[in-house]
Short mmCIF file of C-alpha atoms in Angstrom, two decimals:
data_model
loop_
_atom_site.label_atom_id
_atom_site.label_comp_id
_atom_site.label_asym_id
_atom_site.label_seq_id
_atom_site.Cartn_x
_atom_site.Cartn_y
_atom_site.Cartn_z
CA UNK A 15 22.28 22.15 -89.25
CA UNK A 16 20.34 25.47 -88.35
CA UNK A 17 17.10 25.55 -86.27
CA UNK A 18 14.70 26.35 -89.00
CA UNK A 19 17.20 23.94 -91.62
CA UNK A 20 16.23 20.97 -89.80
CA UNK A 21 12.43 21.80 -90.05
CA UNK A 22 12.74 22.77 -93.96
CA UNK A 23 14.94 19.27 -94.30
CA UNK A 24 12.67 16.63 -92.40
CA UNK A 25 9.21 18.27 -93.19
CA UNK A 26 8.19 15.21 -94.53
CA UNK A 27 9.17 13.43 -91.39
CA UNK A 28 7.30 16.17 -89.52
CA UNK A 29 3.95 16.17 -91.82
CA UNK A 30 4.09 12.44 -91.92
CA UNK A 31 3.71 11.90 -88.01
CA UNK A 32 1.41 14.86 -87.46
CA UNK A 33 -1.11 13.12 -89.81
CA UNK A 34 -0.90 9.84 -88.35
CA UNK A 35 -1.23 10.27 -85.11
CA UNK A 36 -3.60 13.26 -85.93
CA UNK A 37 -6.03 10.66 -86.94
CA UNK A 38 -5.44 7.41 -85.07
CA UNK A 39 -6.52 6.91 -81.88
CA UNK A 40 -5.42 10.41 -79.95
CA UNK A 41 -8.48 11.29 -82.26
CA UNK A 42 -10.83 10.04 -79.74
CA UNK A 43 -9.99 12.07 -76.62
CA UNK A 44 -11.66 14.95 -78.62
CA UNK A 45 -14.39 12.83 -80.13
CA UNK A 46 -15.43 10.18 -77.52
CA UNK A 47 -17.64 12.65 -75.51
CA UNK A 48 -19.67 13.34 -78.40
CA UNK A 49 -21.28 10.26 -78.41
CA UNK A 50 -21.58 9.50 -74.51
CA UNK A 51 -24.48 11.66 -74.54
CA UNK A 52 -26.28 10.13 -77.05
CA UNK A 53 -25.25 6.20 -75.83
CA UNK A 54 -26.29 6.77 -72.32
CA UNK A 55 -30.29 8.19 -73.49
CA UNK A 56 -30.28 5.43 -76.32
CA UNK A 57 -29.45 2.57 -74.00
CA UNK A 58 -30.12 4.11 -70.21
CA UNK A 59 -26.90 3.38 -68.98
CA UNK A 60 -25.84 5.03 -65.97
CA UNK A 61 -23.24 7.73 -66.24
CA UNK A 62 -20.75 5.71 -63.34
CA UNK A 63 -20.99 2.97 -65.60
CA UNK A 64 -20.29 4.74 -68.66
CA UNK A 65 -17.25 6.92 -66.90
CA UNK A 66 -15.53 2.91 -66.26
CA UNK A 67 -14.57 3.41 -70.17
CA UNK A 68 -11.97 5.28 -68.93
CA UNK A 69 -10.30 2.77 -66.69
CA UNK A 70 -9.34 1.10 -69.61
CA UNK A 71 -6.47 2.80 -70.85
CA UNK A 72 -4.90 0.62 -68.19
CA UNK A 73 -4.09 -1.84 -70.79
CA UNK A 74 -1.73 1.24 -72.39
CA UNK A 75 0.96 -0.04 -69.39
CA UNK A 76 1.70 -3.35 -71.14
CA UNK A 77 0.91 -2.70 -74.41
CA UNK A 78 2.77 0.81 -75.29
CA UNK A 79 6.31 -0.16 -74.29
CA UNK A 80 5.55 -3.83 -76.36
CA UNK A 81 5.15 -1.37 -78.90
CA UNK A 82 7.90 1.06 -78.54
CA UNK A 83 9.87 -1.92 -78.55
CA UNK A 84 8.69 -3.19 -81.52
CA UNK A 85 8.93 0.41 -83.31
CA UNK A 86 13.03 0.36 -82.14
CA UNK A 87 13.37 -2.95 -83.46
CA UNK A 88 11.22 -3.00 -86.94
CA UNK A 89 10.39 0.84 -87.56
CA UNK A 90 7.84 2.77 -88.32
CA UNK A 91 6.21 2.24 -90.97
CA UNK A 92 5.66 -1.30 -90.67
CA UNK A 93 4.43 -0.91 -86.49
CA UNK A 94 2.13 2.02 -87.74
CA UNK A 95 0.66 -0.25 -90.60
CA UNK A 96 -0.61 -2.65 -87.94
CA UNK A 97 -2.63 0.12 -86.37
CA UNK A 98 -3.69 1.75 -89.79
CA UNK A 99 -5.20 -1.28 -90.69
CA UNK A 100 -7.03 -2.29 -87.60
CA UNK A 101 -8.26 0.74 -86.21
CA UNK A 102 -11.14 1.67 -88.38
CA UNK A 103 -12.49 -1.58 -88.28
CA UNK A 104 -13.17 -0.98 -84.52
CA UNK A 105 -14.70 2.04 -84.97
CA UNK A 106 -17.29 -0.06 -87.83
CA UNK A 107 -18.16 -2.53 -85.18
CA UNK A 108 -19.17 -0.01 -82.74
CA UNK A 109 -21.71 1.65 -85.56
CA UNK A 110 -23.62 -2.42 -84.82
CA UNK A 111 -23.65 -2.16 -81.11
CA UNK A 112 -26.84 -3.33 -79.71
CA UNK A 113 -26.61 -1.65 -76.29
CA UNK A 114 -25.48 -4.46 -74.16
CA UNK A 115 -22.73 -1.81 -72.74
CA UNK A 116 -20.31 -5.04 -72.08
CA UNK A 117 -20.26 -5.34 -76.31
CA UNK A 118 -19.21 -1.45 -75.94
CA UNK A 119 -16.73 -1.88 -73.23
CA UNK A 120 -14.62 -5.46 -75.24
CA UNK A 121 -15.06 -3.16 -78.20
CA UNK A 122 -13.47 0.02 -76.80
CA UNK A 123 -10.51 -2.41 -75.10
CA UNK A 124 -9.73 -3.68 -79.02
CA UNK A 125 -9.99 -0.26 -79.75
CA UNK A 126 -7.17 0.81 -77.42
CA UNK A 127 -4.98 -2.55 -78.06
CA UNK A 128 -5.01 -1.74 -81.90
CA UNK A 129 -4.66 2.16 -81.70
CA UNK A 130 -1.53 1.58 -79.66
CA UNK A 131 0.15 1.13 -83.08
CA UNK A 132 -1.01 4.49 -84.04
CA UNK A 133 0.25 6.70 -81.30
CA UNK A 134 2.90 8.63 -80.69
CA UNK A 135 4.84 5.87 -79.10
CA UNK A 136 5.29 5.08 -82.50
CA UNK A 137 5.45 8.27 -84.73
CA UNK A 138 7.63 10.29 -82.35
CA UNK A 139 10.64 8.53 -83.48
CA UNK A 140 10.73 10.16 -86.82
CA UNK A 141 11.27 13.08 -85.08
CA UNK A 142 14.00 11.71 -83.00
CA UNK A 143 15.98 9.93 -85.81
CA UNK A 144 16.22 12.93 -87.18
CA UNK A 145 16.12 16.57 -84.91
CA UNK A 146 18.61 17.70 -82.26
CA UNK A 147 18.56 21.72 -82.31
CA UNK A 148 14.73 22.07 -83.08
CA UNK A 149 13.53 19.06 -81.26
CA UNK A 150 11.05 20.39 -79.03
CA UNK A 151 9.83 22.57 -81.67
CA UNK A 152 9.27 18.95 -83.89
CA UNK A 153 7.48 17.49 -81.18
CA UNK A 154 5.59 20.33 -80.59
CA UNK A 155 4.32 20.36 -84.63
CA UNK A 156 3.66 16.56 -84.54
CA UNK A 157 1.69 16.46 -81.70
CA UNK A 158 -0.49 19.35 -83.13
CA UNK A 159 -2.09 16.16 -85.10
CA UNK A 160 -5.20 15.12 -82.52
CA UNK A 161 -5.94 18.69 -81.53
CA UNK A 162 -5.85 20.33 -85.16
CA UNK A 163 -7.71 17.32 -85.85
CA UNK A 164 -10.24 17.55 -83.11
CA UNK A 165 -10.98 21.42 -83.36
CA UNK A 166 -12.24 20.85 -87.18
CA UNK A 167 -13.69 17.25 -86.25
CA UNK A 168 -14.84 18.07 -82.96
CA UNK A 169 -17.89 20.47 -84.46
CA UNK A 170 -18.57 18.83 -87.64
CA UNK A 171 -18.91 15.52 -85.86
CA UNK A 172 -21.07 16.63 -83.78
CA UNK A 173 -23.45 18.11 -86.54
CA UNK A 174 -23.26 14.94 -88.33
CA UNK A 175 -24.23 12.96 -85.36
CA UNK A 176 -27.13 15.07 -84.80
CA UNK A 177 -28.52 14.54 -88.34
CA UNK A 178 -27.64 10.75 -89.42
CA UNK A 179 -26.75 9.31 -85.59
CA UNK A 180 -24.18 8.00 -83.76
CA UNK A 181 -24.15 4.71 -85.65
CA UNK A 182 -22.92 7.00 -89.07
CA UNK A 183 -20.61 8.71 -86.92
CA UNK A 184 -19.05 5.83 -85.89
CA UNK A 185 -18.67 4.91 -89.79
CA UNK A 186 -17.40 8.70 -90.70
CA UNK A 187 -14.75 7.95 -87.97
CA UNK A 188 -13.83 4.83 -89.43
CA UNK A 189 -13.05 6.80 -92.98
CA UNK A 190 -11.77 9.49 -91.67
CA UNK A 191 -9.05 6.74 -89.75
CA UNK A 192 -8.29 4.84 -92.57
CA UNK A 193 -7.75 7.31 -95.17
CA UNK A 194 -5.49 9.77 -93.44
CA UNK A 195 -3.44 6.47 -92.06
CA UNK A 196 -2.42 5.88 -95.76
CA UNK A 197 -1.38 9.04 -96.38
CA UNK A 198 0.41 9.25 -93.80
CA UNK A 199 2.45 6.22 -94.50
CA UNK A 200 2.86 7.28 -97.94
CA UNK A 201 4.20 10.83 -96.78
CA UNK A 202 7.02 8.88 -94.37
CA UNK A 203 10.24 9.32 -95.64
CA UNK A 204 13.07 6.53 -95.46
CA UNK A 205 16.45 7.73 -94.24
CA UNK A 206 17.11 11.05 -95.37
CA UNK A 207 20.43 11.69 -94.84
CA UNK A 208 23.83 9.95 -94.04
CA UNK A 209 23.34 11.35 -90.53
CA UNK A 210 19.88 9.78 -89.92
CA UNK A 211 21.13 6.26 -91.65
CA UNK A 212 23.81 6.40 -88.79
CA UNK A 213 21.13 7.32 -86.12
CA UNK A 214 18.90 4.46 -87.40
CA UNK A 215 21.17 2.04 -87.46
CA UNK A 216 22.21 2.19 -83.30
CA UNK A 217 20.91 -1.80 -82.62
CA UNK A 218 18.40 -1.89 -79.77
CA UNK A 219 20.11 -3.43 -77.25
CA UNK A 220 18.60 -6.72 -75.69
CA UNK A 221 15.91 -6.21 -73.22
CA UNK A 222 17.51 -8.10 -70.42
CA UNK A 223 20.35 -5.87 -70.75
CA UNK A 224 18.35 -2.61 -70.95
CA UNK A 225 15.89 -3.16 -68.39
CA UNK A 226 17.89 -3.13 -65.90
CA UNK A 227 20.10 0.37 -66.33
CA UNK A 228 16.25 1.78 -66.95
CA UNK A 229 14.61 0.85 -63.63
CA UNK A 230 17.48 2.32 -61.89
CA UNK A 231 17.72 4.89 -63.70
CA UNK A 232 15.84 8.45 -61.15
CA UNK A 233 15.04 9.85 -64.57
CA UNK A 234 12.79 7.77 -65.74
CA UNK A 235 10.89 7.23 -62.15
CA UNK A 236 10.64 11.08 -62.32
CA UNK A 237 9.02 11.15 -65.23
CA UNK A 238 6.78 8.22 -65.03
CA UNK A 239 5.07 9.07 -61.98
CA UNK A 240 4.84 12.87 -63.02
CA UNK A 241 3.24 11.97 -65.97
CA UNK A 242 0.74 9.08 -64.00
CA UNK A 243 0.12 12.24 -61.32
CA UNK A 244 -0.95 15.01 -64.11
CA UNK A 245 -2.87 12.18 -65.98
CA UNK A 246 -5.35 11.18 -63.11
CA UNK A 247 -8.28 13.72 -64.56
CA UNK A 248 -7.71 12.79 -68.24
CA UNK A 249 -10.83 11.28 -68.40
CA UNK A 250 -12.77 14.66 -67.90
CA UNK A 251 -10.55 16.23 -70.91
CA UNK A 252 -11.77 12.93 -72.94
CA UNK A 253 -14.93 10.64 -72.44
CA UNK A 254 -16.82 12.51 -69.79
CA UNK A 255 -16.00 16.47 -70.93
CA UNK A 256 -19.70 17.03 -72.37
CA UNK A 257 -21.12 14.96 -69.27
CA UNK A 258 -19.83 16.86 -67.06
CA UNK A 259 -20.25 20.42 -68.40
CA UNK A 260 -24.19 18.97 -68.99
CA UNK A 261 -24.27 19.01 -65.17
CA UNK A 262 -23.20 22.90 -65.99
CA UNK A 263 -26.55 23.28 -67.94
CA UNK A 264 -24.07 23.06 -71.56
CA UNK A 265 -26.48 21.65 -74.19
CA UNK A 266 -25.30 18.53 -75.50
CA UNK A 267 -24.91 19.88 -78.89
CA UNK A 268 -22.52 22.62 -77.64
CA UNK A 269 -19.72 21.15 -79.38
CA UNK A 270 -17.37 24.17 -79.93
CA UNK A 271 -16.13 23.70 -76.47
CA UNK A 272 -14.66 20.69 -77.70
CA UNK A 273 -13.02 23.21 -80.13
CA UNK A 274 -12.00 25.53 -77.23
CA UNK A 275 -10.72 22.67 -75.99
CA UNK A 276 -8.52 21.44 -78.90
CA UNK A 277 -7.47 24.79 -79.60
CA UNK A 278 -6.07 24.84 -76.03
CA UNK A 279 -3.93 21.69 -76.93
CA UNK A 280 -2.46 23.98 -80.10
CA UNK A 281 -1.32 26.55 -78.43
CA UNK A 282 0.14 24.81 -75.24
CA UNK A 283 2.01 22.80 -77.48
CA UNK A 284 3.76 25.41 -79.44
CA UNK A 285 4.42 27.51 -76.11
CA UNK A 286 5.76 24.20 -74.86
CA UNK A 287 7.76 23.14 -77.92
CA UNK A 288 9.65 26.22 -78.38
CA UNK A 289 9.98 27.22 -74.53
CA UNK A 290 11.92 23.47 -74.26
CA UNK A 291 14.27 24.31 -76.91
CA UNK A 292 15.36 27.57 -75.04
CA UNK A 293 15.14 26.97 -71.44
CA UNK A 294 15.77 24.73 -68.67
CA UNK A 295 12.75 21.52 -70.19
CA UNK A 296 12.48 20.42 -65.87
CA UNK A 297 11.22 24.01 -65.58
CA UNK A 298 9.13 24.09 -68.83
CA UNK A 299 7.41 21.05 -67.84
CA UNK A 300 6.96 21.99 -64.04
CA UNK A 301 4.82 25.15 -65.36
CA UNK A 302 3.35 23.92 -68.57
CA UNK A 303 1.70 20.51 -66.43
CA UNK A 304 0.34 22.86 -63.58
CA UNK A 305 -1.82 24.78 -65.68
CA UNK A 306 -5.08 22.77 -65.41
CA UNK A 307 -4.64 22.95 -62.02
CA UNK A 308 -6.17 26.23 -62.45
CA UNK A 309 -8.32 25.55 -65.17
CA UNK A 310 -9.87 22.73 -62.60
CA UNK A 311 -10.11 24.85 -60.08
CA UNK A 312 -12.52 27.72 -62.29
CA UNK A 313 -14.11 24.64 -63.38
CA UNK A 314 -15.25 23.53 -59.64
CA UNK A 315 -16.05 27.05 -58.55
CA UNK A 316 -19.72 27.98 -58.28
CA UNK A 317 -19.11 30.45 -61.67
CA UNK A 318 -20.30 28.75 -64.62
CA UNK A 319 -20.96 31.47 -66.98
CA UNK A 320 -19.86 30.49 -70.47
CA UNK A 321 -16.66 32.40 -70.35
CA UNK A 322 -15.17 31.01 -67.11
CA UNK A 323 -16.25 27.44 -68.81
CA UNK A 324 -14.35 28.01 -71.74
CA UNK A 325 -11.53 29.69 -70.03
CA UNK A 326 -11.38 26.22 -67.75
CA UNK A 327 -11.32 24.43 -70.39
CA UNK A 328 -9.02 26.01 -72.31
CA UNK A 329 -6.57 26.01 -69.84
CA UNK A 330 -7.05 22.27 -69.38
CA UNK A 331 -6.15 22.53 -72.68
CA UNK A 332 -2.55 24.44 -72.44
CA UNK A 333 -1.39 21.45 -70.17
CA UNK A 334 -2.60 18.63 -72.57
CA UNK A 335 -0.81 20.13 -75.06
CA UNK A 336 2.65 20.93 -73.37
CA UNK A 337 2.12 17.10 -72.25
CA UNK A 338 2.79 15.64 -75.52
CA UNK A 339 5.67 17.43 -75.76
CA UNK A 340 7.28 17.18 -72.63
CA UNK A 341 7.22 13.67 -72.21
CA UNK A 342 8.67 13.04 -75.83
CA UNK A 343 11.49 16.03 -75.05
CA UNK A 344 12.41 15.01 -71.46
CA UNK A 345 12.70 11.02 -72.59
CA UNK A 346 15.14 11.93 -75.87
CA UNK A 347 17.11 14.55 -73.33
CA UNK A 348 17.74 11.65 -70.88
CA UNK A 349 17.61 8.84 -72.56
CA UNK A 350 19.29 7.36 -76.44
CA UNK A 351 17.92 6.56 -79.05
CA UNK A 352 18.16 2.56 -79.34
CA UNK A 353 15.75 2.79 -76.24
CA UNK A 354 13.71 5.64 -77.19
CA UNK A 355 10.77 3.50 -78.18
CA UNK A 356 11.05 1.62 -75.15
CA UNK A 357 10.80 4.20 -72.67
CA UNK A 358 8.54 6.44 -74.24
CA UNK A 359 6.45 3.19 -74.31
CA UNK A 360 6.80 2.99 -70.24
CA UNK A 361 6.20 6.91 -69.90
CA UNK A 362 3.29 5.94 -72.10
CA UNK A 363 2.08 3.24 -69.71
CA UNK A 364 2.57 5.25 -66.73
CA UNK A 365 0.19 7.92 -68.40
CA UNK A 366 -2.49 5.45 -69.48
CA UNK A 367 -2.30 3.74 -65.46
CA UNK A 368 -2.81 7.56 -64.67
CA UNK A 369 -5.82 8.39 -66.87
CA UNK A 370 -7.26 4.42 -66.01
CA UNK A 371 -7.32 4.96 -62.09
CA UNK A 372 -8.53 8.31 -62.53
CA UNK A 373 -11.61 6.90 -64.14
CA UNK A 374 -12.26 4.36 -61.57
CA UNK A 375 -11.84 7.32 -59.15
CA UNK A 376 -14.10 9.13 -61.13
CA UNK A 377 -16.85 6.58 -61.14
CA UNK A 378 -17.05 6.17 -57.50
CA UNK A 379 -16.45 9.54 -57.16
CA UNK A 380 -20.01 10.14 -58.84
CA UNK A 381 -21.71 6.75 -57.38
CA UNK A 382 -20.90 8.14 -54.32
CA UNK A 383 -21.94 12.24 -54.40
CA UNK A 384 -23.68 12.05 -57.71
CA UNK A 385 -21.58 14.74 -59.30
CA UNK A 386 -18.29 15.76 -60.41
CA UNK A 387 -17.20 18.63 -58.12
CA UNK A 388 -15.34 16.32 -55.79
CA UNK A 389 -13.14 14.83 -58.55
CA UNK A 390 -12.88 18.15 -60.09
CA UNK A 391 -10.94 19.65 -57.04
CA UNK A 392 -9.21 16.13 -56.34
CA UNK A 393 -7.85 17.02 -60.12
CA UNK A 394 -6.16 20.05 -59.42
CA UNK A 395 -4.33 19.06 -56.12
CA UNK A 396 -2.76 15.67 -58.20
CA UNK A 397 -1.95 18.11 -61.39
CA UNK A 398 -0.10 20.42 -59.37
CA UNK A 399 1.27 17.54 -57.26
CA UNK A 400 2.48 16.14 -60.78
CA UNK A 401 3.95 19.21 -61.68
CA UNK A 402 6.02 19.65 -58.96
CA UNK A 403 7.62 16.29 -59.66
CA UNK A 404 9.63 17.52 -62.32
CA UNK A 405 11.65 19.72 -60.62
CA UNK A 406 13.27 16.93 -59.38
CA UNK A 407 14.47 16.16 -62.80
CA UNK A 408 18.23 16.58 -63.34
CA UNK A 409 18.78 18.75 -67.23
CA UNK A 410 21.27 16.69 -69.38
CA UNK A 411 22.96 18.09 -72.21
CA UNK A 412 21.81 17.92 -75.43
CA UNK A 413 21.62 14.53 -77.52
CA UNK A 414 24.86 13.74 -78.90
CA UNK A 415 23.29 11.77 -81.71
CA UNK A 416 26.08 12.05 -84.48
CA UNK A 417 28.30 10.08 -81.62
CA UNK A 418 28.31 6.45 -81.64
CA UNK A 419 27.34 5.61 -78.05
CA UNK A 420 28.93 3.29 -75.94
CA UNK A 421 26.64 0.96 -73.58
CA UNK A 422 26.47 3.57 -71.14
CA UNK A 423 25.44 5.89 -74.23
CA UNK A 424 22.63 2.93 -75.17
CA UNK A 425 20.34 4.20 -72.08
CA UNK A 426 21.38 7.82 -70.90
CA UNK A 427 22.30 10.84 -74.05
#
């Protein structure tokens, strides 16, 4: 099948995952910061404390490869149901919060348990059942969904917020969750073609047996502690961006550089997509994952006109988005597809343990100087360590997914 044939066949596939995990829980790294501001003056707690929200995505290491595992062995659309249904009832109980900030931190841990099911963990196997020419390209347009999501959330949010509160916010969240999870599992296809029935159909293997080949496997270590490396600073790209660009003299209400933000993602991501599907993807992600690096380093520097803000930011943004894709692309290059789930659910963990201890850094990083410029730099010299970590990567052919793999062919393409 031609490039652009695969994209015409399994648009459904495509649309399907962009809108889920457009609006399940990815939506919050471009929404959570509009509401920090307004939690911290409502309830005086301290920014440190706040920034420990972050830390949290720790529970991501045990909980996304559960869940990639459970996607390999059940599908889909029933693991994605389970997050569709759950989410927005999280966001609903933190529209009651009282401002005891340890009801906000048990409800933000359910939050990130639940929305594990709505990730892409999850939806990125649609993708792989189904793409082998255009795959990076297909990543690329699924994981479009948080920051096309965010850049016409991020400002209306943040006008509604203004006028009704953070309490209806947290409600317009909730709909916004719930209805676009529906239509997103009515959009999913079921098995398209003959050759996708085939793919589908490869039996997970048991996890004793897997595990083992996959810890020993350089690939995967490669990956996993590139992605933990380039994910350290996430939480100033998610929870604490207005925060910190307040200590910039931002207004609070300056929401469009969450848009400049998002926008960032966009682009990165189709740069990224189609740059994987036409050159060496070790090389692609070495340069795509060092950009922040940069954006960081503008960001730290004494210049904080509006411009060099947004160009910092935006840059951040180029790397989040060639993220998404690389991590997807580099684990269906190395790795086939019975275990897909499963080790895009340990790449998954690695990057939540990444963005968790980069919070707790973060907090004692401002406990301790009482501002962000330290972490800032400490962010660009672990984003361009990251980077570099790919090189290391060995390319592999492309997926021979119309070949029934032998046991060997379970864990490597």
């Amino acid at each position: 099948m031609t490039y652009i044939g695969e994209i015409r066949t399994y648009w459904r596939a495509l649309l399907a995952a962009t809108v889920g995990i457009g609006t399940g829980i990815g939506l919050n790294a471009y929404t959570s910061s509009l509401f920090a501001p307004h939690l911290i003056k409502e309830f005086g707690w301290g920014r440190s404390q706040f920034a420990l929200v972050g830390s949290f995505a720790i529970l991501m290491l045990a909980m996304l490869p559960f869940v990639g595992r459970l996607t390999d062995r059940i599908g889909v659309r029933a693991t994605a149901a389970i997050g569709i249904v759950l989410t927005p009832l999280t966001y609903v109980a933190q529209s009651t919060m009282n401002g005891d900030i340890r009801v906000f931190f048990a409800l933000t841990i359910l939050q990130i348990l639940v929305g594990c099911f709505t990730t892409s963990t999850v939806y990125n196997r649609l993708v792989a059942e189904r793409f082998v020419a255009a795959k990076g390209l297909a990543f690329s347009l699924v994981m479009t969904g948080p920051p096309l999501s965010g850049a016409i959330a991020s400002p209306i949010l943040g006008e509604f917020i203004g006028a009704h509160g953070w309490r209806a916010g947290y409600l317009l969240l909730a709909g916004i969750s719930v209805c676009f999870g529906l239509i997103a599992l009515f959009l999913m296809p079921g098995r398209d073609d003959a050759v996708v029935k085939a793919r589908a159909k490869l039996p997970a293997p048991p996890l004793k047996d897997a595990m083992g080949p996959l810890m020993r496997s350089p690939a995967l270590w490669i990956i996993a502690v590139g992605m933990f490396l380039v994910n350290l600073p996430q939480a100033l790209a998610s929870s604490q961006l207005m925060v910190m660009l307040a200590e910039n003299g931002v207004p609070t209400g300056a929401a469009w550089l969450l848009s400049v933000y998002a926008v960032g993602v966009i682009i990165g991501r189709f740069i990224c997509g189609l740059a994987l599907d036409r050159f060496p993807p070790h090389i692609v992600a070495a340069i795509g994952l060092g950009l922040p690096g940069f954006g960081f380093l503008l960001l730290g520097s004494p210049y904080d006109a509006p411009l060099v803000l947004a160009l910092s930011i935006c840059l951040m943004g180029l790397a989040q988005g060639a993220e998404g894709d690389v991590a997807a692309y580099l684990v269906s290059r190395q790795f086939a597809l019975p275990v897909f789930g499963l080790v895009v659910g340990i790449v998954g963990g690695a990057t939540a343990l990444g963005a968790s201890v980069g919070a707790i850094l973060l907090s004692g990083a401002i406990r301790q100087w009482d501002s962000f410029t330290p972490f800032i730099f400490f962010s660009a010299a672990v984003t361009f360590l990251g980077a570099l970590a790919f090189l290391f990567l060995r390319p592999k052919p492309l997926d021979r997914a119309q070949a029934e793999p032998d046991m060997e062919g379970v864990f490597t393409a």
